[in-house]
XYZ file of C-alpha atoms in Angstrom:
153
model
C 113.463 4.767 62.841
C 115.081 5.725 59.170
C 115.084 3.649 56.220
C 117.489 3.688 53.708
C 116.887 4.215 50.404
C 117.614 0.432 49.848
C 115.583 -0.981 52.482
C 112.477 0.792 51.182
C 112.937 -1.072 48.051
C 113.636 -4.287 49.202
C 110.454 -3.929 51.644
C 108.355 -2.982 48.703
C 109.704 -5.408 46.732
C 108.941 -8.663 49.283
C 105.339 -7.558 49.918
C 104.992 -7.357 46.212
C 106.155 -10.751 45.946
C 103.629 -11.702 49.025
C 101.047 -10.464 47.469
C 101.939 -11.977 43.607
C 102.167 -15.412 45.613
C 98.960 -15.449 47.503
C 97.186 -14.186 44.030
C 98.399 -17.124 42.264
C 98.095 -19.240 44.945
C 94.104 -18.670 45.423
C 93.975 -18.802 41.383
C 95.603 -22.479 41.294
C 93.296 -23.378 44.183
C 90.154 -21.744 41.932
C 91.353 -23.965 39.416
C 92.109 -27.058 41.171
C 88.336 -26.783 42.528
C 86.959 -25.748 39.098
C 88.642 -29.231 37.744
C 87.439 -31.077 40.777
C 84.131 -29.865 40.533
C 83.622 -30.994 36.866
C 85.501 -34.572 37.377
C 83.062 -35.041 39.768
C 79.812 -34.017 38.002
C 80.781 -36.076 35.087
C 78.288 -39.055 34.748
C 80.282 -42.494 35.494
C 79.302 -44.067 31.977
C 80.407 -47.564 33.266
C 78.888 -47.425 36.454
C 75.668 -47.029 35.100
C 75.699 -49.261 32.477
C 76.815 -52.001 34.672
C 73.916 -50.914 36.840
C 71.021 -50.575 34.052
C 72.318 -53.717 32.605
C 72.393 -55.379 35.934
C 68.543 -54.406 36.877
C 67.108 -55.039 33.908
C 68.408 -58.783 33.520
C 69.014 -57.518 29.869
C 72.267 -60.177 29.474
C 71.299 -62.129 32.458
C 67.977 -63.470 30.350
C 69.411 -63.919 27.026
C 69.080 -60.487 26.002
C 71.006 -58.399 23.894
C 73.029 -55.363 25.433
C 74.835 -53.376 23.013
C 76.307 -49.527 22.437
C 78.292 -47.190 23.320
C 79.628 -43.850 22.520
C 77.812 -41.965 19.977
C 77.903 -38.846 17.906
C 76.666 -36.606 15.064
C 75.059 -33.196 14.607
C 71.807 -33.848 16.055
C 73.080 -36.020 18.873
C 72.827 -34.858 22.316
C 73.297 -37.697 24.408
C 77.329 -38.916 24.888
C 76.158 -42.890 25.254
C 73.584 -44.971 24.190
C 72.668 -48.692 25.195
C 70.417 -50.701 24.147
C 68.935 -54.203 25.311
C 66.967 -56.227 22.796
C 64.871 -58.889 25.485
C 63.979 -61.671 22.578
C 67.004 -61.216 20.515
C 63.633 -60.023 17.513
C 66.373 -57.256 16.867
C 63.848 -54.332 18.470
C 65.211 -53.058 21.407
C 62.564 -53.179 24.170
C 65.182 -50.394 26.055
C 67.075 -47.778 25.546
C 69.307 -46.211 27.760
C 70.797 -42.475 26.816
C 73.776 -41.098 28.877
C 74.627 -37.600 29.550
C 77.340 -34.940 30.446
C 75.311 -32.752 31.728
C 72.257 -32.520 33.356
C 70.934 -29.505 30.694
C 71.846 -31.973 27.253
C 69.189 -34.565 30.030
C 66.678 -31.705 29.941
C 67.474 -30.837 26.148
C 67.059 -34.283 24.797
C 63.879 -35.118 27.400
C 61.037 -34.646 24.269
C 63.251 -36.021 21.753
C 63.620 -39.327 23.466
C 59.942 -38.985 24.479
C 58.839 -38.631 20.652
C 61.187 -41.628 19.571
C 59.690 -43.979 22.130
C 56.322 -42.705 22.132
C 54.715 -46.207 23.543
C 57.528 -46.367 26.014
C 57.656 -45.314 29.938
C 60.414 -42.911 30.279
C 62.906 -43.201 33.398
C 65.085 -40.453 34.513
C 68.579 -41.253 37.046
C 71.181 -39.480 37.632
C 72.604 -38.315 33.717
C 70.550 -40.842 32.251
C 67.326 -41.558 30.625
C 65.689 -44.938 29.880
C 63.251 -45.358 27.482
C 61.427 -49.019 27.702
C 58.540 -50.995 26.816
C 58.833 -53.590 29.328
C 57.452 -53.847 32.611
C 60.119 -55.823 34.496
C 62.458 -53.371 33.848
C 60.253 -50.417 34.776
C 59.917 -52.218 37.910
C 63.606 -52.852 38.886
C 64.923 -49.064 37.982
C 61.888 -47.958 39.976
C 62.761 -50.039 42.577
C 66.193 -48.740 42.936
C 64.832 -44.962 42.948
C 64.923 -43.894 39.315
C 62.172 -41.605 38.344
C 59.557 -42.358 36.473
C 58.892 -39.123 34.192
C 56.132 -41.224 31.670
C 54.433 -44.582 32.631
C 54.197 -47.194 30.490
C 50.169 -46.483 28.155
C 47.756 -49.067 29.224
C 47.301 -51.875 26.572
């Protein structure tokens, strides 16, 4: 069987196109997954904060829960939270939220130093830094690591 001239080209021409399509096909898909993966790695600030909030008792007790977004040069973490227990305007904990597990790891001895007679709690993109033992107790409770206990007094 002969092929024209013409029919050589156009045969070329639609496996090129095959080929062009299933390139850019795999290369939206790479990206669609690349996206997907990093929505879902990114911490769910308000999910945690409801939670933190919630097992503490910080509000529930006539504490003081306050933050938010912060930023600066020397700021790693995205969010911080803070519950003041007696309303004596010291916090007694600190939560610190991350976007990534590696800024967690980065900030670990920084928020170690700053709290230095606190316990130190690690969750999933989080950190809590706190002096008192109820809440210690809860976050354990519900899993979170405990990466420093709380010194002996």
């Amino acid at each position: 069987m002969r092929f024209s001239t013409g029919a050589k080209a156009t045969i070329l021409a639609a496996t090129a196109a095959l080929a062009l399509s299933a390139c850019a096909t795999d290369s939206e898909a790479g990206a669609s997954a690349s996206a997907s993966a990093t929505a879902e790695s990114a911490p769910q600030v308000g999910t945690i904060v409801a939670d933190v909030n919630t097992l503490t008792g910080c509000e529930t007790f006539g504490g003081v829960w306050s933050g938010g977004k912060v930023a600066g040069a020397d700021v790693i973490a995205g969010w911080e939270f803070t519950c003041d227990v007696d309303g004596d305007g010291v916090a007694e904990t600190t939560l610190s939220i991350y976007n990534a597990t590696d800024d967690l790891e980065a900030d670990l001895a920084n928020v170690e130093a700053a709290h230095a007679d606190a316990a130190v709690l690690r969750g999933d993109h989080y950190l809590v830094a706190t002096t008192d033992t109820s809440h210690i107790a809860s976050l354990e409770n519900e899993g979170v690591e405990v990466l420093r206990e709380l010194a002996a007094s």
